[in-house]
Coordinates of C-alpha atoms in Angstrom, one line a residue:
Chain U
M1 CA 111.1 86.3 91.4
T2 CA 112.1 83.7 88.6
D3 CA 114.4 84.1 85.3
S4 CA 111.5 84.1 83.0
E5 CA 109.9 87.1 85.0
T6 CA 112.6 89.2 84.9
E7 CA 112.9 88.7 81.3
T8 CA 111.8 91.9 79.7
S9 CA 112.2 93.1 75.6
G10 CA 112.6 96.2 74.3
T11 CA 113.4 99.8 75.9
P12 CA 113.7 99.3 79.4
W13 CA 111.7 102.4 80.1
F14 CA 108.5 100.5 79.3
T15 CA 107.4 97.2 80.2
G16 CA 104.0 97.6 80.7
T17 CA 102.0 94.9 82.7
R18 CA 105.1 92.4 82.6
R19 CA 105.7 94.7 86.1
R20 CA 102.4 92.7 87.5
L21 CA 104.4 89.9 87.9
G22 CA 107.2 91.0 90.4
Q23 CA 107.3 92.7 93.3
Y24 CA 107.3 96.7 93.7
Y25 CA 105.8 99.6 95.6
E26 CA 103.8 102.4 94.2
I27 CA 103.0 106.0 95.8
G28 CA 101.0 108.1 94.7
A29 CA 99.0 111.7 95.4
F30 CA 95.7 112.5 94.4
I31 CA 93.2 115.1 93.8
G32 CA 89.4 115.1 92.6
N33 CA 85.9 114.6 94.5
T34 CA 84.1 111.6 95.8
G35 CA 81.7 109.0 93.8
S36 CA 81.0 107.4 97.6
L37 CA 79.4 110.3 99.7
G38 CA 76.4 111.2 96.5
V39 CA 73.4 111.1 99.5
S40 CA 70.1 112.2 98.2
G41 CA 69.4 116.0 98.8
R42 CA 73.0 116.8 97.7
S43 CA 74.0 118.4 93.8
S44 CA 77.5 118.7 94.7
Q45 CA 80.0 116.1 95.6
S46 CA 83.0 116.0 98.4
P47 CA 86.4 117.5 97.4
Q48 CA 89.0 114.2 97.9
M49 CA 93.0 114.5 97.9
G50 CA 94.8 111.7 99.4
V51 CA 97.7 109.5 98.6
R52 CA 97.8 105.6 98.1
F53 CA 100.8 103.1 98.4
M54 CA 100.4 99.8 96.9
E55 CA 102.4 97.0 97.6
H56 CA 102.9 94.7 95.3
H57 CA 103.8 91.0 95.8
G58 CA 106.0 92.8 99.1
L59 CA 107.7 91.7 102.5
I60 CA 105.4 93.9 104.5
T61 CA 102.4 92.3 104.1
K62 CA 104.2 89.0 104.1
F63 CA 105.4 89.3 107.4
T64 CA 102.1 91.0 108.4
V65 CA 100.2 87.9 107.5
G66 CA 102.7 85.5 108.1
L67 CA 102.3 86.9 111.5
L68 CA 98.6 86.9 111.6
A69 CA 98.7 83.0 110.7
A70 CA 101.3 82.3 112.7
M71 CA 99.3 83.4 116.2
A72 CA 96.1 81.9 114.9
A73 CA 98.2 78.6 114.7
S74 CA 99.9 79.1 118.1
G75 CA 98.8 77.0 121.3
D76 CA 99.1 73.4 121.6
R77 CA 95.2 72.8 122.7
V78 CA 91.7 72.5 121.0
E79 CA 88.9 73.5 123.2
T80 CA 86.0 70.8 122.4
G81 CA 83.2 72.3 125.1
R82 CA 82.6 74.7 128.0
T83 CA 80.1 74.9 130.4
V84 CA 78.6 77.5 133.0
Q85 CA 77.5 76.8 136.2
R86 CA 75.5 79.5 137.7
T87 CA 75.5 79.7 141.7
G88 CA 74.2 82.5 143.5
D89 CA 76.1 85.2 142.7
Y90 CA 79.4 83.0 141.2
E91 CA 79.4 81.9 137.8
V92 CA 82.1 78.8 137.1
T93 CA 83.3 78.7 133.6
T94 CA 84.5 74.9 132.8
V95 CA 86.7 75.0 129.6
Y96 CA 87.3 71.2 128.3
S97 CA 90.1 70.8 125.6
R98 CA 92.2 68.4 124.3
R99 CA 95.5 68.0 123.0
K100 CA 96.1 68.8 119.1
T101 CA 96.7 65.7 116.8
D102 CA 99.6 65.1 114.9
G103 CA 97.5 66.1 111.6
E104 CA 96.5 69.2 112.8
R105 CA 100.1 70.5 114.1
E106 CA 101.0 69.7 110.6
A107 CA 98.1 71.3 109.3
D108 CA 98.6 74.6 111.2
R109 CA 102.4 74.7 110.1
E110 CA 101.6 74.5 106.4
M111 CA 98.9 77.4 106.7
V112 CA 102.1 79.2 108.4
A113 CA 104.5 77.9 105.3
G114 CA 101.5 78.7 103.1
A115 CA 100.8 82.3 104.2
L116 CA 104.6 83.0 104.1
S117 CA 105.2 81.8 100.5
G118 CA 101.6 83.9 99.3
E119 CA 102.1 86.7 96.8
Y120 CA 99.8 89.4 98.4
V121 CA 99.0 93.1 97.1
T122 CA 97.9 95.8 99.6
E123 CA 96.9 99.3 99.1
F124 CA 96.1 101.6 101.2
V125 CA 94.3 104.7 100.7
L126 CA 94.6 108.1 102.9
Y127 CA 92.4 110.9 102.6
T128 CA 94.1 113.9 104.1
D129 CA 93.1 117.4 104.8
G130 CA 95.6 119.0 102.5
L131 CA 98.6 117.8 100.3
F132 CA 101.9 119.2 99.9
G133 CA 100.0 122.8 101.4
A134 CA 97.4 123.2 99.2
G135 CA 93.6 122.7 100.2
A136 CA 93.6 122.4 104.1
G137 CA 90.0 124.1 105.5
K138 CA 87.8 123.0 103.6
A139 CA 84.7 121.6 105.9
D140 CA 83.5 118.9 103.8
R141 CA 86.6 117.7 102.3
V142 CA 86.4 113.6 102.8
R143 CA 88.4 112.2 105.6
G144 CA 89.3 108.8 106.5
G145 CA 90.3 105.7 104.1
D146 CA 90.2 102.5 101.9
F147 CA 92.3 99.4 102.4
Y148 CA 92.7 96.6 100.0
L149 CA 94.5 93.2 100.6
G150 CA 94.2 90.4 98.2
G151 CA 96.4 89.0 95.7
N152 CA 96.8 88.8 91.4
F153 CA 96.9 86.5 88.5
A154 CA 97.6 86.4 84.7
G155 CA 94.7 86.3 82.7
P156 CA 94.9 86.4 78.4
F157 CA 97.8 88.2 77.0
V158 CA 97.2 91.2 75.0
L159 CA 100.2 92.1 72.5
D160 CA 102.4 90.6 74.5
L161 CA 101.5 92.0 77.8
P162 CA 99.5 89.9 80.6
S163 CA 96.5 91.1 81.6
I164 CA 95.4 90.7 85.2
F165 CA 93.0 89.9 88.0
D166 CA 92.8 91.1 91.5
I167 CA 91.2 89.8 94.0
G168 CA 90.8 90.4 98.1
L169 CA 89.2 91.9 100.9
V170 CA 88.7 96.1 100.9
Y171 CA 87.8 98.2 103.5
S172 CA 86.4 101.6 103.4
F173 CA 85.3 104.4 106.0
N174 CA 84.6 107.8 104.4
H175 CA 83.2 110.4 106.2
A176 CA 82.7 114.2 105.3
S177 CA 81.5 116.9 107.8
D178 CA 78.8 119.5 108.1
V179 CA 78.0 119.2 104.1
L180 CA 75.9 121.5 102.9
F181 CA 72.6 119.9 101.4
D182 CA 70.5 122.0 98.6
D183 CA 68.0 122.7 101.4
G184 CA 70.4 124.5 103.2
H185 CA 71.0 122.2 106.2
R186 CA 74.2 120.8 107.0
A187 CA 74.7 117.0 108.0
N188 CA 77.7 114.5 108.5
V189 CA 77.3 112.3 106.0
E190 CA 79.8 108.6 106.0
F191 CA 80.3 105.5 103.4
V192 CA 81.2 102.4 105.1
N193 CA 82.5 99.3 102.9
F194 CA 83.3 96.0 103.7
G195 CA 83.3 93.4 101.3
L196 CA 84.9 92.0 98.4
M197 CA 86.9 93.7 95.4
V198 CA 87.6 92.5 91.6
R199 CA 89.6 94.2 89.2
Y200 CA 90.7 93.3 85.9
Q201 CA 93.5 95.3 84.3
V202 CA 93.9 95.5 80.7
P203 CA 97.0 96.4 78.9
I204 CA 96.1 98.6 75.6
T205 CA 100.0 99.8 74.7
T206 CA 103.1 99.7 77.5
L207 CA 102.1 103.6 78.0
V208 CA 98.1 103.0 78.5
E209 CA 96.6 100.3 80.4
L210 CA 92.8 100.4 81.6
L211 CA 91.5 98.9 84.7
A212 CA 87.6 98.1 85.9
Q213 CA 87.0 98.1 89.4
I214 CA 84.2 96.4 91.5
D215 CA 84.6 97.3 95.6
L216 CA 81.2 94.5 96.5
N217 CA 79.7 96.3 99.8
V218 CA 78.7 92.8 101.6
Y219 CA 78.6 94.9 104.6
G220 CA 76.2 97.2 103.3
L221 CA 74.1 94.0 101.9
L222 CA 73.7 92.9 105.3
S223 CA 72.8 96.1 107.2
S224 CA 69.8 98.0 107.4
K225 CA 69.5 101.5 105.7
K226 CA 70.3 104.4 107.8
E227 CA 70.1 108.6 107.1
N228 CA 73.1 110.0 105.3
T229 CA 75.2 106.7 105.6
V230 CA 76.1 105.0 102.4
H231 CA 76.4 101.1 101.6
G232 CA 76.6 101.2 97.8
T233 CA 78.6 99.1 96.1
P234 CA 81.6 101.4 94.1
L235 CA 81.7 100.7 90.6
R236 CA 85.2 102.0 89.6
L237 CA 86.8 102.9 86.2
G238 CA 90.3 103.9 85.2
A239 CA 93.4 103.9 83.4
Y240 CA 97.6 103.7 84.0
L241 CA 99.1 106.7 81.9
N242 CA 102.9 105.2 82.1
L243 CA 105.2 108.3 81.4
T244 CA 108.2 106.0 82.2
D245 CA 107.5 102.6 84.1
R246 CA 108.6 104.3 87.1
V247 CA 106.1 107.3 87.1
Y248 CA 102.4 107.4 85.7
L249 CA 98.9 109.4 85.8
R250 CA 95.8 107.4 86.8
P251 CA 92.6 108.7 86.4
M252 CA 90.0 107.5 87.7
L253 CA 85.5 108.0 87.3
T254 CA 83.8 106.2 90.6
Y255 CA 80.2 105.3 90.4
T256 CA 78.5 104.0 93.9
T257 CA 75.3 102.5 93.6
G258 CA 72.6 104.2 95.5
T259 CA 74.0 107.6 95.2
S260 CA 73.8 110.2 92.8
G261 CA 77.0 111.8 91.1
L262 CA 79.9 110.5 89.3
G263 CA 83.4 111.1 91.2
K264 CA 86.4 111.6 89.4
L265 CA 90.1 112.1 90.7
V266 CA 93.3 111.9 89.0
E267 CA 96.7 110.9 90.7
A268 CA 100.2 111.5 89.9
G269 CA 102.8 108.4 91.3
I270 CA 106.3 106.9 91.1
R271 CA 106.8 103.1 91.2
F272 CA 110.1 101.3 92.8
Chain T
M1 CA 107.9 129.1 110.8
T2 CA 105.8 130.4 108.1
K3 CA 104.1 127.9 105.9
T4 CA 106.1 128.8 102.8
M5 CA 109.5 127.7 105.2
R6 CA 107.9 124.4 106.3
T7 CA 106.6 123.6 102.5
L8 CA 109.9 124.3 100.9
P9 CA 112.0 122.0 102.3
S10 CA 109.4 119.2 101.8
L11 CA 108.8 120.2 98.1
T12 CA 112.7 120.1 97.7
L13 CA 112.9 116.7 99.3
A14 CA 110.2 115.2 96.6
A15 CA 111.6 116.9 93.8
L16 CA 114.8 115.3 94.5
F17 CA 113.5 111.6 95.4
G18 CA 110.9 112.2 92.2
A19 CA 113.8 113.0 89.9
S20 CA 116.7 110.5 91.1
I21 CA 113.5 108.0 90.0
C22 CA 112.5 109.4 86.6
L23 CA 116.0 109.5 85.6
A24 CA 115.9 105.7 86.0
P25 CA 114.7 103.6 84.0
A26 CA 113.2 100.0 85.3
R27 CA 116.1 98.2 84.8
A28 CA 119.2 100.2 84.8
H29 CA 121.1 98.0 87.4
A30 CA 121.7 94.8 86.2
D31 CA 125.1 94.9 86.2
D32 CA 126.2 97.6 89.1
E33 CA 127.9 95.9 92.2
L34 CA 129.1 97.2 95.4
P35 CA 132.3 98.7 95.9
E36 CA 134.4 95.8 97.0
K37 CA 135.4 97.1 100.9
E38 CA 131.5 98.2 101.5
R39 CA 130.2 94.9 101.1
G40 CA 129.7 93.3 105.0
M41 CA 130.1 97.4 106.0
Y42 CA 127.8 99.6 105.1
G43 CA 127.2 97.8 101.9
E44 CA 124.8 95.5 101.3
H45 CA 125.3 94.4 104.9
L46 CA 125.5 96.4 107.7
A47 CA 127.0 96.6 111.6
L48 CA 127.6 99.5 113.1
V49 CA 128.8 99.8 117.0
D50 CA 129.7 103.8 117.9
I51 CA 129.3 105.8 121.3
T52 CA 127.7 109.1 121.2
G53 CA 128.0 112.6 122.9
M54 CA 125.0 114.7 123.2
T55 CA 124.9 118.0 123.9
A56 CA 121.2 119.7 123.7
S57 CA 119.7 123.4 124.2
G58 CA 116.3 124.3 124.4
T59 CA 113.4 126.6 125.5
R60 CA 110.8 125.3 127.8
R61 CA 107.5 126.8 127.7
G62 CA 105.5 126.7 131.1
A63 CA 105.1 130.1 133.5
G64 CA 107.5 131.9 131.5
D65 CA 110.1 130.3 128.8
V66 CA 113.3 129.1 130.1
D67 CA 116.1 128.0 127.9
Y68 CA 118.2 124.9 129.8
T69 CA 121.4 123.0 128.5
R70 CA 121.8 119.5 128.6
K71 CA 124.2 116.6 128.4
A72 CA 124.0 113.3 127.6
G73 CA 126.4 110.0 126.2
L74 CA 124.9 107.0 124.4
A75 CA 126.0 103.8 123.2
E76 CA 124.1 102.5 119.8
F77 CA 124.4 99.5 117.4
R78 CA 122.8 99.6 114.3
I79 CA 122.2 96.5 112.1
G80 CA 120.7 95.7 108.8
G81 CA 120.9 95.0 105.1
F82 CA 119.4 94.4 102.0
F83 CA 118.1 91.1 101.0
E84 CA 116.4 91.0 97.6
E85 CA 116.0 93.1 94.6
D86 CA 112.0 94.0 93.2
Y87 CA 110.9 94.3 89.9
F88 CA 112.4 97.8 89.8
K89 CA 115.7 96.6 91.0
T90 CA 115.0 98.6 94.0
L91 CA 116.9 96.7 97.1
I92 CA 114.4 95.2 99.9
G93 CA 116.0 95.6 103.7
L94 CA 115.4 95.9 107.1
E95 CA 117.7 98.3 109.3
L96 CA 117.5 98.1 113.0
Q97 CA 119.1 100.7 115.3
V98 CA 118.8 100.0 119.5
A99 CA 120.7 102.9 121.8
L100 CA 120.8 103.3 125.7
G101 CA 122.0 106.6 126.8
Y102 CA 122.3 108.2 130.3
Q103 CA 121.6 112.2 130.6
A104 CA 122.2 114.8 133.1
S105 CA 119.9 117.0 134.3
N106 CA 119.0 120.3 132.5
A107 CA 120.9 123.4 133.5
Y108 CA 118.9 126.4 133.2
G109 CA 119.9 130.1 132.1
A110 CA 118.4 133.0 133.7
A111 CA 115.4 132.8 135.6
P112 CA 112.1 134.7 133.9
P113 CA 112.0 138.1 134.5
P114 CA 109.7 139.3 137.8
A115 CA 106.2 140.7 137.1
M116 CA 106.1 144.7 137.3
T117 CA 104.1 145.7 140.2
M118 CA 103.4 148.6 141.0
P119 CA 104.4 150.7 144.3
G120 CA 102.1 149.9 146.5
E121 CA 100.1 146.4 145.3
P122 CA 100.7 143.0 146.7
T123 CA 103.8 141.4 145.0
P124 CA 102.4 138.6 142.5
A125 CA 102.7 135.0 143.9
P126 CA 105.9 134.0 142.3
S127 CA 105.8 131.3 139.3
A128 CA 105.7 127.7 139.3
P129 CA 109.1 126.0 139.3
Y130 CA 109.5 123.7 136.5
V131 CA 109.7 120.3 136.9
D132 CA 113.3 119.2 135.7
P133 CA 113.3 115.7 133.8
T134 CA 114.5 113.5 136.1
S135 CA 118.5 112.7 135.0
G136 CA 118.9 109.2 134.2
F137 CA 118.5 106.0 131.3
Y138 CA 117.0 106.0 128.2
M139 CA 116.6 103.9 125.5
R140 CA 115.4 104.2 122.3
G141 CA 114.4 101.7 119.3
D142 CA 113.9 102.3 115.8
V143 CA 113.4 99.5 113.0
A144 CA 112.6 100.3 109.6
F145 CA 112.0 98.8 105.9
T146 CA 114.6 100.0 103.6
Y147 CA 114.7 100.6 99.5
G148 CA 117.5 101.0 98.1
L149 CA 115.5 103.3 95.4
V150 CA 118.7 104.0 93.1
R151 CA 122.9 103.2 92.8
W152 CA 125.6 104.4 90.4
R153 CA 128.6 103.4 89.6
S154 CA 129.9 106.1 87.6
I155 CA 132.8 108.3 88.5
L156 CA 131.4 108.5 92.3
P157 CA 129.6 105.5 93.2
G158 CA 126.6 106.1 95.5
R159 CA 123.6 104.7 96.3
V160 CA 119.5 106.7 97.3
V161 CA 118.0 104.9 100.5
L162 CA 114.4 105.4 101.5
G163 CA 112.9 103.9 104.9
A164 CA 110.2 103.7 106.4
G165 CA 109.1 102.2 110.0
G166 CA 108.6 103.0 113.8
G167 CA 110.1 103.8 116.9
F168 CA 109.9 103.4 120.5
E169 CA 111.8 105.3 123.0
A170 CA 111.5 105.4 126.8
G171 CA 112.8 107.2 129.6
P172 CA 112.7 111.5 130.9
R173 CA 110.2 113.2 128.7
L174 CA 111.1 116.9 127.7
R175 CA 108.0 118.1 129.3
G176 CA 109.1 116.4 133.0
G177 CA 108.6 112.9 134.5
E178 CA 109.5 109.7 132.4
G179 CA 107.0 107.4 130.0
G180 CA 107.5 106.1 126.8
Q181 CA 106.0 106.5 123.0
G182 CA 105.8 105.2 119.4
Y183 CA 106.5 107.0 116.9
A184 CA 106.4 106.7 112.9
L185 CA 109.9 107.2 111.3
L186 CA 110.7 108.2 107.8
F187 CA 114.1 108.6 106.1
G188 CA 116.0 109.4 103.0
R189 CA 120.0 108.4 102.7
L190 CA 122.6 109.4 100.3
Q191 CA 125.6 106.9 100.3
L192 CA 129.1 108.0 98.2
W193 CA 132.2 106.0 97.9
P194 CA 134.8 107.5 96.6
S195 CA 136.8 104.5 97.2
D196 CA 137.2 101.2 98.0
L197 CA 138.0 102.5 101.8
L198 CA 136.0 105.5 101.7
G199 CA 132.4 105.7 102.4
L200 CA 130.3 109.1 103.2
H201 CA 126.5 108.5 104.5
L202 CA 124.0 111.4 104.8
T203 CA 120.2 110.5 106.2
A204 CA 117.9 113.0 107.1
A205 CA 114.9 111.1 108.9
T206 CA 111.7 112.8 110.4
T207 CA 109.2 111.9 113.0
V208 CA 106.0 113.2 114.1
G209 CA 107.1 117.0 114.8
S210 CA 111.0 116.0 115.0
Y211 CA 113.9 115.9 112.4
R212 CA 117.0 113.9 112.7
L213 CA 120.4 115.0 110.0
E214 CA 123.2 112.8 110.4
A215 CA 126.6 112.6 108.5
L216 CA 128.8 109.4 109.0
G217 CA 132.4 108.9 107.3
S218 CA 133.9 105.8 107.4
I219 CA 137.7 105.1 106.8
D220 CA 138.0 100.7 106.4
G221 CA 135.1 100.4 108.7
W222 CA 136.6 103.3 111.6
T223 CA 133.7 105.7 111.8
L224 CA 133.4 109.7 112.8
G225 CA 130.3 111.5 112.5
A226 CA 127.8 114.0 113.6
R227 CA 124.1 114.3 114.1
A228 CA 122.0 116.9 114.9
R229 CA 118.1 116.8 116.4
F230 CA 115.5 119.3 116.2
I231 CA 112.5 118.6 118.6
N232 CA 109.5 120.7 117.8
P233 CA 110.8 123.2 115.7
A234 CA 107.9 124.5 114.2
R235 CA 105.7 124.4 117.6
D236 CA 106.0 127.7 120.0
D237 CA 103.5 126.6 121.9
L238 CA 105.8 123.7 122.8
T239 CA 109.2 122.5 124.3
Q240 CA 111.6 123.0 121.6
E241 CA 115.2 121.7 121.8
R242 CA 118.2 121.3 119.3
Q243 CA 120.4 118.2 119.5
L244 CA 124.2 118.0 118.7
E245 CA 125.6 114.6 118.9
A246 CA 129.2 113.1 118.0
I247 CA 129.9 109.8 116.9
V248 CA 132.7 107.3 117.3
G249 CA 132.2 104.0 115.8
L250 CA 133.3 101.1 113.6
M251 CA 131.3 99.4 110.8
F252 CA 131.8 95.8 110.0

């Protein structure tokens, strides 16, 4: 973090979206109902509770991405082709390769260095059966989770506070068992998303920030429809209500394309 | 253990954790420093070498519950440190601990009472004997990211640290045989420095199904401590064990 990034003005209790220029962590617990499992034939949404963890420009993701990049860059040879010969019951595969050139080795080193110098935002949302001893045992409760990995950059400033664009990959798997339909039958329902997340967070004051988010479901666009499986794209609208810089409430509305109903949840959490 | 008893410690910990966070402004730590003597010890960086004696008592489940005791000794090496601060002045660090120990076989208490039989009825077959965990070496390794959440200097300087990571242990299993298993690890630590020479470090840790409490006191690096480990305390259907360890070591 640079000196200019650590500069703050006013009370140290409220710095608003300036925090999004630095490194920090966010842990929250939420309760509500999902907006992703509203398949045709249901008049109610599945209850949902769980925990959300966000690492903002942190080291865990940096180490993980750096490790993956190093694994991808490992090896001193490049495969140039392969042939397969079948003789009776035998199959012989011949792999042709060459040594990496100096330019390719340098590119590998730059890729690893770039991965380690990146600033990432990772969010992990886990749906749980219960929370602090409450809520366990509801049959059609949402299970599964959401995972986001990406980065961010500052947009236009509002009242001396930066607005923030987040962009990244999203993977979601939500499911609920024995969901009761309006005609009385029960079935399992699931939602799968693998695609691109784009979010815009705009400050109103240091106390209130609005955010709009789309989890574009690329997998859903490319896959065929199945009964009771949702492949829609969630559109989310929410806000951060900062009680201090370290304590927040986060109400969120979610509408998923191709479903009925609106998901509503509220999260309470801390930052450190 | 009742639901209330299981929930109460979680709520208490969450309340303490939340209060310490809420009461700290975002940028409250700009000028603080660690006590001079703790630098390089258990301050910004730490290395602890210690030997530990352990006595365990437990209850094996099976064809009748049987109590047992066991003794073990181990050597541990812990190293870690904080290497940067985040936006909220939280210290970000890493901690690694490895332990190599040797445990004796279980010493069992009274055998399960024989089943009651009526005169003239055949005597039931004796219960299958317990498979004794083999005595032998065992090892444990933990690694965790550490977060120095809150620290203060006034009156009694101190710090609250949260750790999250995982570990691996291998050796004789509680239920018999040998093997290894990985686990997630979460811990909270309160550190107090009454003087430049004196440090007190209290740690509460949890892995899936087990809990650990540790108290270490150091005087100019020389360290004495105790650790209690509770395995499966909330599971009446699994072997339960309580371990008590005495620790002697040196921080540097």
